[in-house]
Amino acid sequence: MKKWKYLTMTAVMGSALMLGACGSDSAQKGNNAETNEPSSSGQDAADKKLQGAVAGDGSSTVAPIIEAVVEEYAGTQPNVKVSVGVSGTGGGFEKFIAGETDFSNASRNIKDEEKEKLDQAGIAFTELPIAYDGLSVVVNPENDWAKDLTVEQLKKIWVEDGKEKKWSDIDPSWPDEKIVYYSPGTDSGTYDYFDEVILDGADLASSATLSEDDNMLVQGVAGDKNAIGFFGYAYYLENKDKLSIVKVNGVEPTNETIEAGEYSPLSRPLFTYVKNSAMKDNEAAYDFIKFTLENAGDMAEAVGYVSLPEDKYSEALKTLEGLK
């Protein structure tokens, strides 16, 4: 796999912080993070230089990877303007359906109703996997009791049952203190995934603070001894000095347990969905997505996610080539 040359780790993590999380306020208002400045490093003059514009939107979980790719791509194609919004998986699909974007980042599979709307809009699309994530459950560092939770305990904690829950309701030996919840917003693919594999479609605790900005969730959990929250693995790694990770069924999320599927059921693939017509008709869009697949593994590892096996990227590149 091609190694990234232009971007330092500091720049990558800075980009992740700038993006915030699944649908920051600015992203929800339609403002996109744009990066079209060339890197300071040189590029082989023999490489073909393109001009054009590429637009994407979607998941904040995927955002750190894509923003790192955007920064790197600017060093190879400085005349291509790539804009990436962060409206959350659901919000990104809304823009994709409306024809506003060439690609849509997602931390879950596309829903049947979203497929139907794309079909009605006459938009053919293709799903491309780009990395693995381990949805991470976190608590305040002062929480010395909820260190290892079963799926059933997580469900009991998070499901809405009409009562104000205390930690002692989950285990009598735990504090008689009210549980404080922090969750991604309903436009987030992370919310959808947690709802599917932990809550079995039941309602999430109504007292939860919901935010499309994962950094806000980090701050909330870090500031309250009785708080619990969840978000993508990269955001935990970035803030592990102020959060404690929770094992699930005895397994802690790590690169190894996520890639091996041992961190179950909270390991998941991350995707970008591309508009087929854009890959055929917009040379810049095709080139950017090709560059993404060639570099996503390195970028994923750099910002705290897990790369796919090499053959998965090769397969995705063949799929992409077939759209041209």
mmCIF file of C-alpha atoms in Angstrom:
data_model
loop_
_atom_site.group_PDB
_atom_site.id
_atom_site.type_symbol
_atom_site.label_atom_id
_atom_site.label_comp_id
_atom_site.label_asym_id
_atom_site.label_seq_id
_atom_site.Cartn_x
_atom_site.Cartn_y
_atom_site.Cartn_z
ATOM 1 C CA MET A 1 0.000 0.000 0.000
ATOM 2 C CA LYS A 2 1.226 3.481 -0.825
ATOM 3 C CA LYS A 3 2.657 5.170 2.269
ATOM 4 C CA TRP A 4 1.566 8.733 2.962
ATOM 5 C CA LYS A 5 4.337 11.230 2.501
ATOM 6 C CA TYR A 6 3.031 14.685 3.242
ATOM 7 C CA LEU A 7 1.080 14.453 6.455
ATOM 8 C CA THR A 8 2.508 14.219 9.968
ATOM 9 C CA MET A 9 0.571 12.647 12.814
ATOM 10 C CA THR A 10 0.104 16.064 14.357
ATOM 11 C CA ALA A 11 -1.582 17.324 11.234
ATOM 12 C CA VAL A 12 -3.803 14.266 11.056
ATOM 13 C CA MET A 13 -5.051 14.575 14.601
ATOM 14 C CA GLY A 14 -5.468 18.309 14.207
ATOM 15 C CA SER A 15 -7.682 17.670 11.207
ATOM 16 C CA ALA A 16 -9.735 15.196 13.201
ATOM 17 C CA LEU A 17 -10.255 17.770 15.933
ATOM 18 C CA MET A 18 -11.246 20.423 13.421
ATOM 19 C CA LEU A 19 -13.860 18.168 11.923
ATOM 20 C CA GLY A 20 -15.421 17.428 15.305
ATOM 21 C CA ALA A 21 -17.910 14.579 15.087
ATOM 22 C CA CYS A 22 -20.947 13.198 13.298
ATOM 23 C CA GLY A 23 -22.481 16.485 12.194
ATOM 24 C CA SER A 24 -21.024 19.460 14.027
ATOM 25 C CA ASP A 25 -23.197 22.562 14.137
ATOM 26 C CA SER A 26 -21.329 24.130 11.259
ATOM 27 C CA ALA A 27 -21.708 20.995 9.170
ATOM 28 C CA GLN A 28 -25.421 20.785 9.896
ATOM 29 C CA LYS A 29 -25.772 24.335 8.641
ATOM 30 C CA GLY A 30 -24.138 23.274 5.411
ATOM 31 C CA ASN A 31 -20.601 24.538 5.996
ATOM 32 C CA ASN A 32 -17.975 22.134 4.660
ATOM 33 C CA ALA A 33 -14.402 21.577 5.722
ATOM 34 C CA GLU A 34 -12.443 22.359 2.587
ATOM 35 C CA THR A 35 -8.823 21.564 1.912
ATOM 36 C CA ASN A 36 -7.369 22.538 -1.419
ATOM 37 C CA GLU A 37 -3.949 23.920 -0.491
ATOM 38 C CA PRO A 38 -0.946 22.022 -1.838
ATOM 39 C CA SER A 39 1.448 20.304 0.522
ATOM 40 C CA SER A 40 4.829 21.829 1.078
ATOM 41 C CA SER A 41 6.469 18.646 -0.213
ATOM 42 C CA GLY A 42 7.074 18.318 -3.943
ATOM 43 C CA GLN A 43 5.379 15.817 -6.238
ATOM 44 C CA ASP A 44 6.699 14.113 -9.325
ATOM 45 C CA ALA A 45 6.085 16.505 -12.211
ATOM 46 C CA ALA A 46 5.319 13.570 -14.442
ATOM 47 C CA ASP A 47 2.112 12.847 -12.526
ATOM 48 C CA LYS A 48 -1.002 14.020 -14.279
ATOM 49 C CA LYS A 49 -2.397 17.187 -12.741
ATOM 50 C CA LEU A 50 -6.171 17.445 -12.549
ATOM 51 C CA GLN A 51 -8.601 20.274 -12.012
ATOM 52 C CA GLY A 52 -12.091 20.067 -10.641
ATOM 53 C CA ALA A 53 -14.205 19.758 -7.521
ATOM 54 C CA VAL A 54 -15.271 16.824 -5.370
ATOM 55 C CA ALA A 55 -17.925 16.970 -2.639
ATOM 56 C CA GLY A 56 -18.602 14.546 0.180
ATOM 57 C CA ASP A 57 -20.402 14.429 3.514
ATOM 58 C CA GLY A 58 -21.434 11.994 6.219
ATOM 59 C CA SER A 59 -20.134 10.203 9.295
ATOM 60 C CA SER A 60 -17.928 11.874 11.875
ATOM 61 C CA THR A 61 -16.555 8.461 12.762
ATOM 62 C CA VAL A 62 -15.165 8.209 9.225
ATOM 63 C CA ALA A 63 -14.237 11.902 9.166
ATOM 64 C CA PRO A 64 -10.713 11.675 10.658
ATOM 65 C CA ILE A 65 -9.724 9.140 7.997
ATOM 66 C CA ILE A 66 -11.182 11.125 5.109
ATOM 67 C CA GLU A 67 -9.811 14.438 6.334
ATOM 68 C CA ALA A 68 -6.344 12.877 6.527
ATOM 69 C CA VAL A 69 -6.791 11.605 2.972
ATOM 70 C CA VAL A 70 -7.905 15.072 1.835
ATOM 71 C CA GLU A 71 -4.813 16.675 3.328
ATOM 72 C CA GLU A 72 -2.561 14.108 1.673
ATOM 73 C CA TYR A 73 -4.373 14.324 -1.666
ATOM 74 C CA ALA A 74 -3.797 18.072 -1.762
ATOM 75 C CA GLY A 75 -0.095 17.354 -2.109
ATOM 76 C CA THR A 76 -0.653 15.289 -5.241
ATOM 77 C CA GLN A 77 -3.511 17.214 -6.881
ATOM 78 C CA PRO A 78 -3.371 20.825 -5.626
ATOM 79 C CA ASN A 79 -5.837 22.050 -8.252
ATOM 80 C CA VAL A 80 -8.646 19.725 -7.166
ATOM 81 C CA LYS A 81 -10.956 21.235 -4.560
ATOM 82 C CA VAL A 82 -12.232 18.568 -2.152
ATOM 83 C CA SER A 83 -14.912 19.579 0.348
ATOM 84 C CA VAL A 84 -16.059 17.237 3.101
ATOM 85 C CA GLY A 85 -19.008 18.011 5.365
ATOM 86 C CA VAL A 86 -19.730 16.167 8.603
ATOM 87 C CA SER A 87 -23.491 15.884 8.946
ATOM 88 C CA GLY A 88 -23.543 12.377 10.387
ATOM 89 C CA THR A 89 -24.227 9.188 8.451
ATOM 90 C CA GLY A 90 -27.930 9.889 8.099
ATOM 91 C CA GLY A 91 -27.425 13.554 7.278
ATOM 92 C CA GLY A 92 -24.788 12.637 4.725
ATOM 93 C CA PHE A 93 -27.155 10.232 2.997
ATOM 94 C CA GLU A 94 -29.798 12.972 2.831
ATOM 95 C CA LYS A 95 -27.362 15.147 0.881
ATOM 96 C CA PHE A 96 -26.336 12.174 -1.257
ATOM 97 C CA ILE A 97 -29.980 11.506 -2.112
ATOM 98 C CA ALA A 98 -30.478 15.189 -2.938
ATOM 99 C CA GLY A 99 -27.625 14.964 -5.435
ATOM 100 C CA GLU A 100 -25.420 17.396 -3.527
ATOM 101 C CA THR A 101 -22.416 15.074 -3.061
ATOM 102 C CA ASP A 102 -20.230 12.678 -5.023
ATOM 103 C CA PHE A 103 -19.585 10.387 -2.050
ATOM 104 C CA SER A 104 -21.098 9.768 1.379
ATOM 105 C CA ASN A 105 -19.178 8.460 4.395
ATOM 106 C CA ALA A 106 -21.004 6.036 6.684
ATOM 107 C CA SER A 107 -20.405 4.154 9.917
ATOM 108 C CA ARG A 108 -23.203 1.714 9.107
ATOM 109 C CA ASN A 109 -24.684 0.039 6.062
ATOM 110 C CA ILE A 110 -27.143 2.051 4.024
ATOM 111 C CA LYS A 111 -30.777 1.503 5.071
ATOM 112 C CA ASP A 112 -33.446 0.094 2.754
ATOM 113 C CA GLU A 113 -35.400 3.344 2.848
ATOM 114 C CA GLU A 114 -32.294 5.276 1.837
ATOM 115 C CA LYS A 115 -31.733 2.866 -1.044
ATOM 116 C CA GLU A 116 -35.330 3.399 -2.165
ATOM 117 C CA LYS A 117 -34.947 7.174 -2.115
ATOM 118 C CA LEU A 118 -31.752 6.962 -4.149
ATOM 119 C CA ASP A 119 -33.531 4.734 -6.642
ATOM 120 C CA GLN A 120 -36.397 7.216 -6.875
ATOM 121 C CA ALA A 121 -33.875 10.002 -7.453
ATOM 122 C CA GLY A 122 -32.214 7.986 -10.206
ATOM 123 C CA ILE A 123 -28.899 7.804 -8.363
ATOM 124 C CA ALA A 124 -26.956 4.562 -8.726
ATOM 125 C CA PHE A 125 -24.351 4.006 -6.006
ATOM 126 C CA THR A 126 -21.640 1.608 -4.861
ATOM 127 C CA GLU A 127 -20.550 0.715 -1.325
ATOM 128 C CA LEU A 128 -16.796 0.681 -0.653
ATOM 129 C CA PRO A 129 -15.356 -0.445 2.738
ATOM 130 C CA ILE A 130 -12.408 1.616 4.007
ATOM 131 C CA ALA A 131 -11.558 0.546 7.594
ATOM 132 C CA TYR A 132 -12.691 -1.164 10.799
ATOM 133 C CA ASP A 133 -13.860 0.577 13.970
ATOM 134 C CA GLY A 134 -14.612 -0.663 17.458
ATOM 135 C CA LEU A 135 -17.486 1.347 18.908
ATOM 136 C CA SER A 136 -16.113 2.238 22.332
ATOM 137 C CA VAL A 137 -18.007 2.500 25.614
ATOM 138 C CA VAL A 138 -16.346 4.937 28.010
ATOM 139 C CA VAL A 139 -16.791 6.124 31.597
ATOM 140 C CA ASN A 140 -15.215 8.748 33.810
ATOM 141 C CA PRO A 141 -11.785 7.761 35.219
ATOM 142 C CA GLU A 142 -13.223 7.978 38.756
ATOM 143 C CA ASN A 143 -15.671 5.212 37.888
ATOM 144 C CA ASP A 144 -14.011 2.150 39.421
ATOM 145 C CA TRP A 145 -17.016 -0.172 39.196
ATOM 146 C CA ALA A 146 -18.240 -0.372 35.575
ATOM 147 C CA LYS A 147 -14.997 -1.662 34.091
ATOM 148 C CA ASP A 148 -16.330 -4.758 32.349
ATOM 149 C CA LEU A 149 -19.945 -4.901 31.195
ATOM 150 C CA THR A 150 -21.912 -7.628 29.481
ATOM 151 C CA VAL A 151 -24.139 -6.853 26.523
ATOM 152 C CA GLU A 152 -27.130 -7.463 28.776
ATOM 153 C CA GLN A 153 -25.841 -4.960 31.333
ATOM 154 C CA LEU A 154 -25.263 -2.388 28.581
ATOM 155 C CA LYS A 155 -28.817 -2.902 27.413
ATOM 156 C CA LYS A 156 -30.154 -2.538 30.949
ATOM 157 C CA ILE A 157 -28.162 0.662 31.409
ATOM 158 C CA TRP A 158 -29.129 2.311 28.136
ATOM 159 C CA VAL A 159 -32.665 1.183 27.317
ATOM 160 C CA GLU A 160 -35.507 3.527 28.250
ATOM 161 C CA ASP A 161 -37.836 1.870 30.771
ATOM 162 C CA GLY A 162 -39.650 4.882 32.209
ATOM 163 C CA LYS A 163 -37.512 4.981 35.354
ATOM 164 C CA GLU A 164 -34.613 7.096 36.549
ATOM 165 C CA LYS A 165 -31.776 4.589 36.749
ATOM 166 C CA LYS A 166 -28.996 4.433 39.268
ATOM 167 C CA TRP A 167 -25.815 2.433 39.013
ATOM 168 C CA SER A 168 -27.059 0.311 41.914
ATOM 169 C CA ASP A 169 -30.012 -0.752 39.731
ATOM 170 C CA ILE A 170 -27.532 -2.543 37.469
ATOM 171 C CA ASP A 171 -25.511 -4.087 40.300
ATOM 172 C CA PRO A 172 -26.447 -3.636 44.003
ATOM 173 C CA SER A 173 -22.765 -3.296 44.914
ATOM 174 C CA TRP A 174 -22.416 -0.225 42.694
ATOM 175 C CA PRO A 175 -23.045 3.384 43.867
ATOM 176 C CA ASP A 176 -26.551 4.590 44.601
ATOM 177 C CA GLU A 177 -26.027 7.413 42.115
ATOM 178 C CA LYS A 178 -28.003 8.431 39.028
ATOM 179 C CA ILE A 179 -26.499 7.341 35.700
ATOM 180 C CA VAL A 180 -25.662 10.237 33.356
ATOM 181 C CA TYR A 181 -25.768 9.422 29.652
ATOM 182 C CA TYR A 182 -23.931 10.873 26.647
ATOM 183 C CA SER A 183 -24.774 9.545 23.197
ATOM 184 C CA PRO A 184 -24.235 10.419 19.547
ATOM 185 C CA GLY A 185 -27.242 12.066 17.924
ATOM 186 C CA THR A 186 -29.911 10.247 15.971
ATOM 187 C CA ASP A 187 -28.355 11.235 12.614
ATOM 188 C CA SER A 188 -25.247 9.289 13.580
ATOM 189 C CA GLY A 189 -24.504 5.838 12.216
ATOM 190 C CA THR A 190 -22.893 5.114 15.578
ATOM 191 C CA TYR A 191 -26.259 5.722 17.274
ATOM 192 C CA ASP A 192 -27.965 3.415 14.766
ATOM 193 C CA TYR A 193 -25.380 0.679 15.208
ATOM 194 C CA PHE A 194 -25.563 0.805 19.014
ATOM 195 C CA ASP A 195 -29.356 0.733 18.830
ATOM 196 C CA GLU A 196 -29.244 -2.333 16.586
ATOM 197 C CA VAL A 197 -26.676 -4.498 18.380
ATOM 198 C CA ILE A 198 -27.195 -3.438 22.020
ATOM 199 C CA LEU A 199 -30.751 -2.144 22.382
ATOM 200 C CA ASP A 200 -32.358 -4.444 19.804
ATOM 201 C CA GLY A 201 -34.273 -1.467 18.436
ATOM 202 C CA ALA A 202 -35.621 -0.288 21.815
ATOM 203 C CA ASP A 203 -35.587 3.404 22.746
ATOM 204 C CA LEU A 204 -32.406 4.872 24.188
ATOM 205 C CA ALA A 205 -32.617 6.421 27.676
ATOM 206 C CA SER A 206 -34.621 9.609 27.287
ATOM 207 C CA SER A 207 -32.428 11.538 29.729
ATOM 208 C CA ALA A 208 -29.354 11.068 27.521
ATOM 209 C CA THR A 209 -27.550 14.125 26.204
ATOM 210 C CA LEU A 210 -27.387 13.656 22.433
ATOM 211 C CA SER A 211 -24.813 15.395 20.270
ATOM 212 C CA GLU A 212 -23.534 15.027 16.723
ATOM 213 C CA ASP A 213 -20.197 16.326 18.054
ATOM 214 C CA ASP A 214 -18.220 13.471 19.599
ATOM 215 C CA ASN A 215 -15.823 15.912 21.237
ATOM 216 C CA MET A 216 -18.767 17.264 23.233
ATOM 217 C CA LEU A 217 -19.532 13.714 24.375
ATOM 218 C CA VAL A 218 -15.920 13.300 25.473
ATOM 219 C CA GLN A 219 -16.132 16.483 27.532
ATOM 220 C CA GLY A 220 -19.403 15.390 29.126
ATOM 221 C CA VAL A 221 -18.123 11.997 30.257
ATOM 222 C CA ALA A 222 -14.792 13.460 31.384
ATOM 223 C CA GLY A 223 -16.603 15.977 33.555
ATOM 224 C CA ASP A 224 -18.981 13.699 35.482
ATOM 225 C CA LYS A 225 -18.063 10.735 37.695
ATOM 226 C CA ASN A 226 -21.392 9.035 36.987
ATOM 227 C CA ALA A 227 -21.357 9.502 33.210
ATOM 228 C CA ILE A 228 -21.200 6.859 30.504
ATOM 229 C CA GLY A 229 -20.993 7.362 26.759
ATOM 230 C CA PHE A 230 -20.032 5.722 23.460
ATOM 231 C CA PHE A 231 -18.429 6.730 20.153
ATOM 232 C CA GLY A 232 -15.788 5.619 17.648
ATOM 233 C CA TYR A 233 -12.512 4.065 18.784
ATOM 234 C CA ALA A 234 -10.363 6.912 17.422
ATOM 235 C CA TYR A 235 -12.052 9.439 19.704
ATOM 236 C CA TYR A 236 -11.292 7.264 22.721
ATOM 237 C CA LEU A 237 -7.628 6.943 21.732
ATOM 238 C CA GLU A 238 -7.399 10.672 21.227
ATOM 239 C CA ASN A 239 -8.806 11.298 24.723
ATOM 240 C CA LYS A 240 -7.708 8.249 26.725
ATOM 241 C CA ASP A 241 -5.935 10.465 29.240
ATOM 242 C CA LYS A 242 -9.328 11.725 30.457
ATOM 243 C CA LEU A 243 -11.557 8.673 29.891
ATOM 244 C CA SER A 244 -11.658 5.022 30.934
ATOM 245 C CA ILE A 245 -12.510 2.336 28.402
ATOM 246 C CA VAL A 246 -15.082 -0.325 29.294
ATOM 247 C CA LYS A 247 -14.518 -3.945 28.368
ATOM 248 C CA VAL A 248 -17.507 -5.653 26.754
ATOM 249 C CA ASN A 249 -17.962 -9.313 27.652
ATOM 250 C CA GLY A 250 -14.403 -9.269 28.964
ATOM 251 C CA VAL A 251 -12.826 -7.915 25.770
ATOM 252 C CA GLU A 252 -11.219 -4.485 25.454
ATOM 253 C CA PRO A 253 -11.262 -2.765 22.059
ATOM 254 C CA THR A 254 -7.755 -2.747 20.571
ATOM 255 C CA ASN A 255 -6.476 -2.872 17.010
ATOM 256 C CA GLU A 256 -6.002 -6.615 17.396
ATOM 257 C CA THR A 257 -9.395 -7.456 18.949
ATOM 258 C CA ILE A 258 -11.249 -5.213 16.499
ATOM 259 C CA GLU A 259 -9.553 -6.669 13.407
ATOM 260 C CA ALA A 260 -9.988 -10.236 14.661
ATOM 261 C CA GLY A 261 -13.674 -9.678 15.411
ATOM 262 C CA GLU A 262 -13.113 -10.601 19.059
ATOM 263 C CA TYR A 263 -14.525 -7.286 20.235
ATOM 264 C CA SER A 264 -18.070 -8.330 19.533
ATOM 265 C CA PRO A 265 -20.705 -7.125 18.826
ATOM 266 C CA LEU A 266 -19.262 -3.603 18.695
ATOM 267 C CA SER A 267 -16.664 -4.099 15.939
ATOM 268 C CA ARG A 268 -17.872 -2.749 12.606
ATOM 269 C CA PRO A 269 -16.717 -1.800 9.128
ATOM 270 C CA LEU A 270 -16.658 1.810 7.935
ATOM 271 C CA PHE A 271 -17.685 2.770 4.409
ATOM 272 C CA THR A 272 -17.786 5.399 1.755
ATOM 273 C CA TYR A 273 -20.613 5.264 -0.778
ATOM 274 C CA VAL A 274 -19.916 6.697 -4.220
ATOM 275 C CA LYS A 275 -22.242 8.005 -6.892
ATOM 276 C CA ASN A 276 -21.623 5.841 -9.947
ATOM 277 C CA SER A 277 -22.185 8.651 -12.424
ATOM 278 C CA ALA A 278 -19.641 10.850 -10.627
ATOM 279 C CA MET A 279 -17.040 8.089 -10.850
ATOM 280 C CA LYS A 280 -17.672 7.846 -14.601
ATOM 281 C CA ASP A 281 -18.060 11.513 -15.514
ATOM 282 C CA ASN A 282 -15.974 13.424 -12.941
ATOM 283 C CA GLU A 283 -12.308 12.515 -13.388
ATOM 284 C CA ALA A 284 -11.347 14.374 -10.203
ATOM 285 C CA ALA A 285 -13.955 12.489 -8.147
ATOM 286 C CA TYR A 286 -12.773 9.135 -9.489
ATOM 287 C CA ASP A 287 -9.149 10.020 -8.820
ATOM 288 C CA PHE A 288 -9.881 11.140 -5.259
ATOM 289 C CA ILE A 289 -11.779 7.960 -4.379
ATOM 290 C CA LYS A 290 -9.040 5.838 -5.969
ATOM 291 C CA PHE A 291 -6.480 7.712 -3.871
ATOM 292 C CA THR A 292 -8.672 7.155 -0.797
ATOM 293 C CA LEU A 293 -8.746 3.386 -1.291
ATOM 294 C CA GLU A 294 -4.997 3.287 -1.942
ATOM 295 C CA ASN A 295 -4.230 5.180 1.272
ATOM 296 C CA ALA A 296 -7.163 4.493 3.626
ATOM 297 C CA GLY A 297 -5.370 1.706 5.481
ATOM 298 C CA ASP A 298 -2.400 3.873 6.429
ATOM 299 C CA MET A 299 -4.627 6.811 7.285
ATOM 300 C CA ALA A 300 -6.944 4.648 9.382
ATOM 301 C CA GLU A 301 -4.036 3.334 11.443
ATOM 302 C CA ALA A 302 -2.608 6.852 11.815
ATOM 303 C CA VAL A 303 -5.781 8.309 13.313
ATOM 304 C CA GLY A 304 -6.666 5.351 15.537
ATOM 305 C CA TYR A 305 -8.735 2.937 13.472
ATOM 306 C CA VAL A 306 -7.883 -0.454 11.984
ATOM 307 C CA SER A 307 -6.995 -1.048 8.352
ATOM 308 C CA LEU A 308 -8.699 -3.699 6.263
ATOM 309 C CA PRO A 309 -6.752 -6.690 4.921
ATOM 310 C CA GLU A 310 -4.862 -5.712 1.760
ATOM 311 C CA ASP A 311 -7.037 -7.890 -0.460
ATOM 312 C CA LYS A 312 -10.128 -5.948 0.608
ATOM 313 C CA TYR A 313 -8.613 -2.720 -0.715
ATOM 314 C CA SER A 314 -7.556 -4.465 -3.923
ATOM 315 C CA GLU A 315 -11.090 -5.767 -4.389
ATOM 316 C CA ALA A 316 -12.549 -2.305 -3.751
ATOM 317 C CA LEU A 317 -10.164 -0.766 -6.300
ATOM 318 C CA LYS A 318 -11.292 -3.293 -8.902
ATOM 319 C CA THR A 319 -14.907 -2.461 -8.117
ATOM 320 C CA LEU A 320 -14.162 1.244 -8.495
ATOM 321 C CA GLU A 321 -12.341 0.700 -11.789
ATOM 322 C CA GLY A 322 -15.436 -1.076 -13.104
ATOM 323 C CA LEU A 323 -17.468 2.104 -12.590
ATOM 324 C CA LYS A 324 -15.277 4.221 -14.834
#
